[in-house]
Short mmCIF file of C-alpha atoms in Angstrom, two decimals:
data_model
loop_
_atom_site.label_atom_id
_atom_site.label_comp_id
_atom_site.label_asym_id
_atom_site.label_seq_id
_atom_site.Cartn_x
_atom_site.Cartn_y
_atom_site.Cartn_z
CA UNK A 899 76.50 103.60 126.97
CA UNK A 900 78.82 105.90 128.81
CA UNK A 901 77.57 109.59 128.56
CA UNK A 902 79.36 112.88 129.28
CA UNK A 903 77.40 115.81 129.72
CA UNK A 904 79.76 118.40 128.92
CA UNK A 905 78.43 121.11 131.13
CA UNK A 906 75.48 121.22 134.28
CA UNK A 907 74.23 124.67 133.31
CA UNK A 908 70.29 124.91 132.57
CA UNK A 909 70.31 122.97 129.68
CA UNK A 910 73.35 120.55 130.34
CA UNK A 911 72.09 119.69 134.00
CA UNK A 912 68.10 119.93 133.19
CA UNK A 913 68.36 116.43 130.60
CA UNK A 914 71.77 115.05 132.02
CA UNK A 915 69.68 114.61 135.45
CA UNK A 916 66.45 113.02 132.96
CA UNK A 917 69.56 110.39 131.77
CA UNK A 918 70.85 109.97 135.59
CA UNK A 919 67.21 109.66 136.85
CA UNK A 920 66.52 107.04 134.15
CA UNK A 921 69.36 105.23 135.40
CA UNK A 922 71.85 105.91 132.50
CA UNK A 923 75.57 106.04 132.96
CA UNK A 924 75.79 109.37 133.33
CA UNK A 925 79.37 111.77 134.08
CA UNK A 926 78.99 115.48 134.27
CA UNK A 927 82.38 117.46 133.04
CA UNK A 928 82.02 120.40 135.06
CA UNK A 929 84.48 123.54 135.93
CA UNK A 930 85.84 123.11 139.68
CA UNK A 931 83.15 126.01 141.05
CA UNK A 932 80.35 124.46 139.96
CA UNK A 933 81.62 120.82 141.05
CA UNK A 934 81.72 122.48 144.77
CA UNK A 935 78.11 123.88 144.14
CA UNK A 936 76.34 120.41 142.97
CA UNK A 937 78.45 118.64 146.00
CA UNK A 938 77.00 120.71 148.47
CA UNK A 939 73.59 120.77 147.45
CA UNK A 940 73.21 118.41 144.46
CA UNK A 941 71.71 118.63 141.28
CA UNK A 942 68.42 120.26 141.58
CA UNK A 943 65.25 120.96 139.50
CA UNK A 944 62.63 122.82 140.60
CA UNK A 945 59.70 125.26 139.05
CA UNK A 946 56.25 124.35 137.68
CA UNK A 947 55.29 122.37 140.64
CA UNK A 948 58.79 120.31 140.20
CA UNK A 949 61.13 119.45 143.10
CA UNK A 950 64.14 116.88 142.32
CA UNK A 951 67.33 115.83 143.80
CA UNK A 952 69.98 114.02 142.30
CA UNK A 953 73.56 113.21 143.25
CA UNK A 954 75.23 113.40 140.27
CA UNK A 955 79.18 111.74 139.41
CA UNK A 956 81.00 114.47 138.45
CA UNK A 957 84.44 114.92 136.78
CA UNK A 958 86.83 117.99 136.03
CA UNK A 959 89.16 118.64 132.69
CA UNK A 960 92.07 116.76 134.85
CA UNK A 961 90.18 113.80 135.64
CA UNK A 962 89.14 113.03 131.98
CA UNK A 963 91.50 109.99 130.82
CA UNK A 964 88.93 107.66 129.07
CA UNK A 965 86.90 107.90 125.26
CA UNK A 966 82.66 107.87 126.36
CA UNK A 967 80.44 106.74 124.22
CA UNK A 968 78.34 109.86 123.92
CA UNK A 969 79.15 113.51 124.54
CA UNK A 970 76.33 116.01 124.90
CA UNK A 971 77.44 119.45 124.78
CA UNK A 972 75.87 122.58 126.45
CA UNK A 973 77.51 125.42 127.36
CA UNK A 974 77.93 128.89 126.48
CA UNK A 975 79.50 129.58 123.17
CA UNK A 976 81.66 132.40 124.66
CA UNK A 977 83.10 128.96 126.73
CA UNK A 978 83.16 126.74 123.69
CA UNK A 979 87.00 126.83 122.65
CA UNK A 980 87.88 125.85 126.70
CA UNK A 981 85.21 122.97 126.70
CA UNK A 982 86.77 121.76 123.64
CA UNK A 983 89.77 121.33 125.15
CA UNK A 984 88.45 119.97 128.08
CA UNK A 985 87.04 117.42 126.45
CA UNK A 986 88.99 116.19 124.05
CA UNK A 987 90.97 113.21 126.66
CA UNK A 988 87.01 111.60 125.64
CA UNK A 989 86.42 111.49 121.84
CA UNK A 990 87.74 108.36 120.94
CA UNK A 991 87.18 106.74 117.57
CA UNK A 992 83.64 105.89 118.39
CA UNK A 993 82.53 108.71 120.27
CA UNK A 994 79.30 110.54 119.12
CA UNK A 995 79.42 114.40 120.34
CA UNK A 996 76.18 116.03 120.08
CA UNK A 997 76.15 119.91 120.82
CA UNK A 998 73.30 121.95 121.93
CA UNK A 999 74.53 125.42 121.54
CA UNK A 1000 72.63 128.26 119.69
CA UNK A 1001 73.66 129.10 116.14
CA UNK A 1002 75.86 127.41 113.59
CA UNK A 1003 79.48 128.28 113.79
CA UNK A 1004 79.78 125.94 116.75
CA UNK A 1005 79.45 123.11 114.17
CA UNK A 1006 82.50 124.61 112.05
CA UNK A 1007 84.48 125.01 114.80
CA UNK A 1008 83.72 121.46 116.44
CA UNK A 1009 84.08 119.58 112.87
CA UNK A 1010 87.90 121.60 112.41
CA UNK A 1011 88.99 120.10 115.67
CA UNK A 1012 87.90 116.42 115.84
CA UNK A 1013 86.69 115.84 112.34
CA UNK A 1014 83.01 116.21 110.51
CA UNK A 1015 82.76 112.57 111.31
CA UNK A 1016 81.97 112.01 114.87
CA UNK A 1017 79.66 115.56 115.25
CA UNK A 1018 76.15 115.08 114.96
CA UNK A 1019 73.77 118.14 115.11
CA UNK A 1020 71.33 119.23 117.84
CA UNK A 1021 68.76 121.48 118.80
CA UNK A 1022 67.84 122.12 122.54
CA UNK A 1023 64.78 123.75 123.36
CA UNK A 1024 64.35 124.79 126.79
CA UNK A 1025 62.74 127.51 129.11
CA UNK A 1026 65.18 127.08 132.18
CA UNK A 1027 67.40 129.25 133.68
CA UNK A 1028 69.86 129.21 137.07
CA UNK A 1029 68.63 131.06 140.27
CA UNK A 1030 71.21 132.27 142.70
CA UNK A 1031 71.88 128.69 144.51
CA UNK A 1032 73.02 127.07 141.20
CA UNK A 1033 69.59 125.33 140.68
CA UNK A 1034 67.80 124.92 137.96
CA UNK A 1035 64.11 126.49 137.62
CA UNK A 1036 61.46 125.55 134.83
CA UNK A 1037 60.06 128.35 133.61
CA UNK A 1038 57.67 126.45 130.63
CA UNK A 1039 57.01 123.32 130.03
CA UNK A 1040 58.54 122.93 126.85
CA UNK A 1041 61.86 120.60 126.92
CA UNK A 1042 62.41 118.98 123.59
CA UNK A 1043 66.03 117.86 121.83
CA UNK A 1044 66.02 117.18 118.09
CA UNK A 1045 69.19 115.02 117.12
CA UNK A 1046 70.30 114.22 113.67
CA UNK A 1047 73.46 113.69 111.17
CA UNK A 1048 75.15 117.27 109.64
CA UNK A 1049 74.48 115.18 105.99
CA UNK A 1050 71.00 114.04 106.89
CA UNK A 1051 71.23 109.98 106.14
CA UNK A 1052 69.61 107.80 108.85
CA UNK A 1053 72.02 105.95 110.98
CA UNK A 1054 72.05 103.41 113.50
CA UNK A 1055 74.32 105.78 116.22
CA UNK A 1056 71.23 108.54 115.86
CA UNK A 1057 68.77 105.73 116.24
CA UNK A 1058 70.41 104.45 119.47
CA UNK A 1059 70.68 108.08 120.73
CA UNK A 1060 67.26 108.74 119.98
CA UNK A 1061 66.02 105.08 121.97
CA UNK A 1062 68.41 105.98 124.84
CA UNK A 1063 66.82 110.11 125.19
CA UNK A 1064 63.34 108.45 124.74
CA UNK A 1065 63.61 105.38 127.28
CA UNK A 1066 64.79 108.44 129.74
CA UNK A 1067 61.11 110.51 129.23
CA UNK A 1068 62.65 112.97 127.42
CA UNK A 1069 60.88 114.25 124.37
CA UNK A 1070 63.12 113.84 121.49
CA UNK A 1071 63.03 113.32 117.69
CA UNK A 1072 65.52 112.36 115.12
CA UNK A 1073 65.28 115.16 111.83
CA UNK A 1074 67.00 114.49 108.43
CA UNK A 1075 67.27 118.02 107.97
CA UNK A 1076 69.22 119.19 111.36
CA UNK A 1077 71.01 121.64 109.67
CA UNK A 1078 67.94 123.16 108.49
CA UNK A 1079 66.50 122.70 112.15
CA UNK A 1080 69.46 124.66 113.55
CA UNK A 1081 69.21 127.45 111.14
CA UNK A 1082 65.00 127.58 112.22
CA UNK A 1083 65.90 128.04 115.87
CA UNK A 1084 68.30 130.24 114.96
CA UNK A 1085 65.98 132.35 113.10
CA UNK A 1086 63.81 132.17 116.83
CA UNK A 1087 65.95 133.21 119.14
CA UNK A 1088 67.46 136.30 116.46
CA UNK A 1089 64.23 137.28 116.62
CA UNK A 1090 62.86 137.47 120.05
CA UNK A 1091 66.43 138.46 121.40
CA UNK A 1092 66.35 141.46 119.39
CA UNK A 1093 62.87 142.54 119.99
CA UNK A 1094 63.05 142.20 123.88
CA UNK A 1095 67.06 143.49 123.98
CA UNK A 1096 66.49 146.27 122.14
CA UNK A 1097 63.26 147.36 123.90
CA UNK A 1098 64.25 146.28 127.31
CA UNK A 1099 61.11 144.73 127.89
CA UNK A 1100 58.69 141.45 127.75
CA UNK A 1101 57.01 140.43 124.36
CA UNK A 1102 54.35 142.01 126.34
CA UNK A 1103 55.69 145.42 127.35
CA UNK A 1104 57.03 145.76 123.53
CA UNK A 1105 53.17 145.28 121.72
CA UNK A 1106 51.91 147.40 124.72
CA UNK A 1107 53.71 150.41 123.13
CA UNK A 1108 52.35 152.22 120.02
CA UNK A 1109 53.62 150.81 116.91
CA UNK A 1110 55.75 147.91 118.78
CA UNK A 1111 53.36 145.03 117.33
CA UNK A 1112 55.42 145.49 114.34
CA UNK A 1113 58.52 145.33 115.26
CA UNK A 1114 58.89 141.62 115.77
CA UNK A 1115 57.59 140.40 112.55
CA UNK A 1116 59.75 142.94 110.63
CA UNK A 1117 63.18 141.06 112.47
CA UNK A 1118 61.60 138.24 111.84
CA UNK A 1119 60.86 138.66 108.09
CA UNK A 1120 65.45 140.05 108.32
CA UNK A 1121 66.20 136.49 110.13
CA UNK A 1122 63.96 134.70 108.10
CA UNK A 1123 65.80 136.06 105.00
CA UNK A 1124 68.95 134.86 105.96
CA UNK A 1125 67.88 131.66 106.27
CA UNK A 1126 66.22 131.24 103.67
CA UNK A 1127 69.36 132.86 101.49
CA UNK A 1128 71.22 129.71 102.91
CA UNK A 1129 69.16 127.05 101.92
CA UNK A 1130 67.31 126.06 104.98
CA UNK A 1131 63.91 128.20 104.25
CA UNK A 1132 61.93 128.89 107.28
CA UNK A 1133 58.46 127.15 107.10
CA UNK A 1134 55.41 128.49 106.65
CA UNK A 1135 54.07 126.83 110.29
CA UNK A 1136 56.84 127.69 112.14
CA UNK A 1137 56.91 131.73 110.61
CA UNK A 1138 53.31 132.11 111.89
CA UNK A 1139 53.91 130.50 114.86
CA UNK A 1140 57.10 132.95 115.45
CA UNK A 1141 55.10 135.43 114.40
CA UNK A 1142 52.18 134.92 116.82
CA UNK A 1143 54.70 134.66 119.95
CA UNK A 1144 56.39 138.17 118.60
CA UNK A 1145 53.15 139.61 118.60
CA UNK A 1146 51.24 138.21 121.65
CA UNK A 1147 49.61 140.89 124.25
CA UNK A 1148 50.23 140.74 127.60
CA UNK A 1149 52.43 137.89 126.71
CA UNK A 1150 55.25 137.41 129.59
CA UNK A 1151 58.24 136.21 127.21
CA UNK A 1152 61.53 137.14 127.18
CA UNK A 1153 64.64 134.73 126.44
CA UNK A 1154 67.68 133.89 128.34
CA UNK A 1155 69.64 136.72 126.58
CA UNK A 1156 66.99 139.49 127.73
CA UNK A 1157 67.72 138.41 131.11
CA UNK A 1158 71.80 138.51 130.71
CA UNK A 1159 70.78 141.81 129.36
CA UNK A 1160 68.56 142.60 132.30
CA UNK A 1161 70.95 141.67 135.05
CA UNK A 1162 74.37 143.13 133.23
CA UNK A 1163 75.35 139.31 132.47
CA UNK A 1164 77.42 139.12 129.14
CA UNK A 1165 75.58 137.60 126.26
CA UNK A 1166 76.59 135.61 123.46
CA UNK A 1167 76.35 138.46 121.04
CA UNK A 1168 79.18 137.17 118.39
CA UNK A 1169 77.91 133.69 118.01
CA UNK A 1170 74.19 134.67 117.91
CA UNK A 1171 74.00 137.75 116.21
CA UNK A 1172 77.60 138.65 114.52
CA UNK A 1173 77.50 135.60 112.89
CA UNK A 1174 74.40 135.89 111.57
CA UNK A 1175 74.65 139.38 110.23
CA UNK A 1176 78.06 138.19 108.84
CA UNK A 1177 76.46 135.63 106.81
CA UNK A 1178 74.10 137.99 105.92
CA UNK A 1179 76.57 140.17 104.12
CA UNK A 1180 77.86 137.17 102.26
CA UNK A 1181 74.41 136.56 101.08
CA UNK A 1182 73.61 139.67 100.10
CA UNK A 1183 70.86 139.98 102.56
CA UNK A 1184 69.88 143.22 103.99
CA UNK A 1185 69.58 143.27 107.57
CA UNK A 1186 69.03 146.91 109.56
CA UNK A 1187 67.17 145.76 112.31
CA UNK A 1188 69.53 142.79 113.25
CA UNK A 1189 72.57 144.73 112.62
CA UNK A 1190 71.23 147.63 115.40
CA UNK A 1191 70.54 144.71 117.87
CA UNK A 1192 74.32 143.41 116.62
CA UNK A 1193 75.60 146.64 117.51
CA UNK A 1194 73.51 146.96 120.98
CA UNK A 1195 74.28 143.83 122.33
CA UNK A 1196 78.47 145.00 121.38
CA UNK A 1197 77.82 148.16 123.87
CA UNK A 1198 76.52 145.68 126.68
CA UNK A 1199 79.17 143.64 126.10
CA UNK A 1200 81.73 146.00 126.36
CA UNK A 1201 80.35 147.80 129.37
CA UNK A 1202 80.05 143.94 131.13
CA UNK A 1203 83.85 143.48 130.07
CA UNK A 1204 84.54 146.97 131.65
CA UNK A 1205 83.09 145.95 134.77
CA UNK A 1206 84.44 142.64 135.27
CA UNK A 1207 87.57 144.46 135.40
CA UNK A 1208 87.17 146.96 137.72
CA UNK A 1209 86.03 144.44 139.57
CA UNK A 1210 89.86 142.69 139.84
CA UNK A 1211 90.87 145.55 140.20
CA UNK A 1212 89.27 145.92 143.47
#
């Protein structure tokens, strides 16, 4: 099976190089800067006692002229409309694209352009994140994909997917409820993004501070709402066990968004959180708490977007 990994960020790279290690057929579609970067020093994994190497084949938009068999996508959804259009040379009739991106909308938009047909639905989850050489660093040892169609029948292209992540060591599973899925790890990482972006601070640091135990179940119970509103009810498990991370002392958590936060990165505050409080509204769901962290996530944004260009301008 020929496999595109549409991206060699800290998701993309982390199980592309668990295919390529497992000696899959393995292409990475990567942007011309980080092409020069995994030349140089390859493809690298390191963290929790983990050093390794690959060489990885790479390919750029331009160099795309063949349908694979398999397209994982991972990248950020504020560079979702460009990777669509990178990729597109490789959906063929037969192609199955599987996206790991946060959220839902990527779905709508990836079903408009090639048809509901060939996108399956995916959930990534992953503590990883890039240090300043382009490698990628485990932070946790949790690195589990959950794969499924957006209908929820079994199929024999999910089954083959699922064989081919598994034969590779990577911990996968195969839901007939991915939509639901999506929507519960959407409800996650709503949750803990607002609680550590608002506070500017660890889970930790947050139920340190008088009164901040609360705060994360009470975005949780707003995320949670939504959710449920849509038909893909949170379960009662995975609410306590949300609920126990929110609330955790001492606990040294923050996602990837904190830290885009943190270091004046931009975040990906309208596919995350716009969307969800725009749902919301549709539903007729009240959400205060989300809609704040909507709103504070808008300033960053901004003031990232005002930077970037004073930075042209010299």
């Amino acid at each position: 099976m020929r496999i595109l990994v549409v991206g060699a960020g800290a998701t993309g790279g982390y199980f592309g190089a668990r295919l390529a290690e497992a000696g899959q057929d393995v292409t990475f579609l990567v942007r011309p800067q980080r092409a020069a970067i995994l030349r140089e020093r390859g493809l690298r994994i390191t963290g929790l006692g983990e050093e390794t190497v690959i060489t990885p084949r790479l390919a750029t938009a331009a160099e795309l002229s063949a349908p694979y068999d398999l397209v994982l996508l991972s990248v950020k959804a504020t560079a979702l409309g460009q990777a669509i259009d990178d990729v597109a040379p490789a959906i063929g009739p037969q192609t199955a694209i599987v996206p790991f991106l946060n959220g839902m909308a990527h779905l709508e938009t990836l079903n408009a352009r090639f048809g509901a047909q060939p996108v399956l639905g995916g959930v990534a989850k992953l503590v990883t994140t890039l240090n300043a050489d382009g490698d990628i660093v485990r932070l946790a040892p949790l690195a589990t994909l959950t794969i499924g169609e957006q209908d929820g029948r079994p199929s024999a292209r999910v089954d083959k997917i699922h064989s081919l992540l598994d034969d590779a060591g990577i911990d996968v599973s195969a839901s007939a409820d991915i939509v639901g899925a999506m929507w519960h790890k959407w409800v996650f990482i709503t949750t803990v993004g607002a609680l550590t972006c608002l506070m500017r601070g660890t889970v930790g640091d947050v139920v340190a501070a008088p009164g901040g135990s609360g705060l994360g179940p009470a975005i949780l119970a707003e995320a949670a709402a939504v959710s449920a509103a849509a038909g893909s009810p949170v379960p009662d498990d995975q609410l306590a066990a949300i609920t126990a991370t929110v609330t955790q002392a001492g606990s040294p958590f923050a996602p990837s968004m904190y830290r885009d936060v943190a270091h004046e990165r931009p975040t990906e505050v309208e596919h995350v959180f716009a969307d969800l409080v725009t749902r919301a509204r549709t539903l007729s769901v009240g959400t205060p708490l989300l809609d704040l962290a909507t709103l504070h996530l808008r300033v960053h944004q901004h003031r990232t977007a005002d930077r970037a260009l004073e930075h042209l301008g010299g």
